[in-house]
XYZ file of C-alpha atoms in Angstrom:
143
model
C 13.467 25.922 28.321
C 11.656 22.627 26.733
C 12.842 22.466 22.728
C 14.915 25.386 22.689
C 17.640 26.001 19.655
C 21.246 27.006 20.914
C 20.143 30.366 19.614
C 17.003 30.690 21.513
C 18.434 29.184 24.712
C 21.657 31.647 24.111
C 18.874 34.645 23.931
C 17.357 33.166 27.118
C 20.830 33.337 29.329
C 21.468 37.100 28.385
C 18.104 37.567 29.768
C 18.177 35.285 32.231
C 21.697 36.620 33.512
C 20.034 40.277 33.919
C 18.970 38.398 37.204
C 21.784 36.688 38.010
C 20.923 33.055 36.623
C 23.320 31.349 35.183
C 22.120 28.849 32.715
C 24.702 25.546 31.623
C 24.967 24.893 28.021
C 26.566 21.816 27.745
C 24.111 20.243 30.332
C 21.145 21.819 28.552
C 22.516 20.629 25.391
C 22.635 17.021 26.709
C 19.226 17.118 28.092
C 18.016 18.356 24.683
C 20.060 15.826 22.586
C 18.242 12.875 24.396
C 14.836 14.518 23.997
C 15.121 14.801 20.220
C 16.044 11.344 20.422
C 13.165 10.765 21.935
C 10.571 13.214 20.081
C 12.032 11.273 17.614
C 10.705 8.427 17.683
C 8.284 6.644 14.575
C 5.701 6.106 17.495
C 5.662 9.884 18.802
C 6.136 11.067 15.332
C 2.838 9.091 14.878
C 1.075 10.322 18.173
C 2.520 14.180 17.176
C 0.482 13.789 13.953
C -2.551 12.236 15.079
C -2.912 15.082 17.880
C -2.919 17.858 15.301
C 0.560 19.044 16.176
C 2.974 20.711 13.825
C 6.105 18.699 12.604
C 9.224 19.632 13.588
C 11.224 17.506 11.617
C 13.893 19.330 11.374
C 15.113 18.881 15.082
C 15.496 15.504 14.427
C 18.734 13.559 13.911
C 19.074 12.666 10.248
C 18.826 8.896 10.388
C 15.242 9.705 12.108
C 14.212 12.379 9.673
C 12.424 9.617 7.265
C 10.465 7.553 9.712
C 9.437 10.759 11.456
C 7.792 11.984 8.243
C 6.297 8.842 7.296
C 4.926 8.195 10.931
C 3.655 11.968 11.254
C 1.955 11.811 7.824
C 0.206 8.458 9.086
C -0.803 10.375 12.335
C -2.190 12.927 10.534
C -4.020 10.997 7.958
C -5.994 9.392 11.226
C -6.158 12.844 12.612
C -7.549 14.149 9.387
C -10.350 10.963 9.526
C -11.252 11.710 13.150
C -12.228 15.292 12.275
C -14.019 14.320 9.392
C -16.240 11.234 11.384
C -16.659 14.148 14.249
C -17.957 16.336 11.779
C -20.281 13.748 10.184
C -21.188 13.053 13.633
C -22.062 16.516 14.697
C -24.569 16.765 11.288
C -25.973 13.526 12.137
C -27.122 14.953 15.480
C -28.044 18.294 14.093
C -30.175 15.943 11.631
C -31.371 14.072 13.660
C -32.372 17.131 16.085
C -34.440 19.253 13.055
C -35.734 15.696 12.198
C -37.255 15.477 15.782
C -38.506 19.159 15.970
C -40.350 18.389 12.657
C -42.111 15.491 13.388
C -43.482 17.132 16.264
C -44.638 20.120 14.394
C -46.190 16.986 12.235
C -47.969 15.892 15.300
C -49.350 19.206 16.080
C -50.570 19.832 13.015
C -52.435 16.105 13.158
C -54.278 17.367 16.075
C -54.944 20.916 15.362
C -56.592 19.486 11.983
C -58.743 17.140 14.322
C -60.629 20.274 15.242
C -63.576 20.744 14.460
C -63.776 24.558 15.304
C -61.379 25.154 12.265
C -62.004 27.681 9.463
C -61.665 26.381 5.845
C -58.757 28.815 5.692
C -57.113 28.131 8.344
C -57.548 24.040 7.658
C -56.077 24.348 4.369
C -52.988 26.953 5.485
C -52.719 23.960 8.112
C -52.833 21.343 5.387
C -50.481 23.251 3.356
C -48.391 23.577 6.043
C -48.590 19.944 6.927
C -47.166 18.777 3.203
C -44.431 20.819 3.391
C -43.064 19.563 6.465
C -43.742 16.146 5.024
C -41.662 16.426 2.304
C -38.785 18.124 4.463
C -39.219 15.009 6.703
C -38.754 12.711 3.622
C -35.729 14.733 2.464
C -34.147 15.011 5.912
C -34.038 11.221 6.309
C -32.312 10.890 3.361
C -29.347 13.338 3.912
């Protein structure tokens, strides 16, 4: 029954009664009261915004409601920058992954030209080849 609103819990005794439980309001409603106060709190407000979580404001007392808000907006403004480093993160190793795979096609190509078996076609389709991951390899460093 974590969070529940009198109406919610109320729904939950009828069905909860269908089996014979009895559920106690006013005890429930104590138990609840001191939760809010702490859910409450500026620092959980903060940690419930940081973690992505949805605000729910509105079960707070209304002498919390302000430094709820301005804590959860802080949490989320740290939440927002963690997702954005993780996803600048995640392209830097995707970068640095394509970066890897081309140098080594660069390497390949440096010792399939050392052949001396090679057709003039196939040496300059080679060569050609060769530039162009070059110039990907200059442009990839610099994204």
């Amino acid at each position: 029954m974590r969070g529940l609103t009198p109406q919610q819990l109320d729904e939950h005794a009828k069905a909860c009664a269908e089996y014979g439980v009895q559920t106690n309001f006013d005890q429930y409603m104590l138990g609840r009261s001191r939760g809010l106060l702490n859910y409450c709190q500026p620092q959980n407000a903060f940690n419930v915004g940081r973690a992505g979580q949805g605000e729910n404001v509105a079960a707070c007392p209304p002498n919390m409601q302000n430094d709820f808000v301005f804590e959860f907006r802080r949490g989320q403004e740290i939440n927002q920058m963690e997702s954005e480093l993780e996803s600048i993160r995640s392209r830097v190793v995707l970068n640095n992954s394509r970066i890897s795979r081309n140098d080594g096609r660069i390497y390949d190509i440096r010792n399939e030209l050392r052949r001396t078996d090679l057709s003039n076609d196939a040496r300059a389709a080679l060569l050609n080849e060769f530039r162009t991951h070059f110039i990907n390899r200059s442009e990839m460093r610099l994204s």
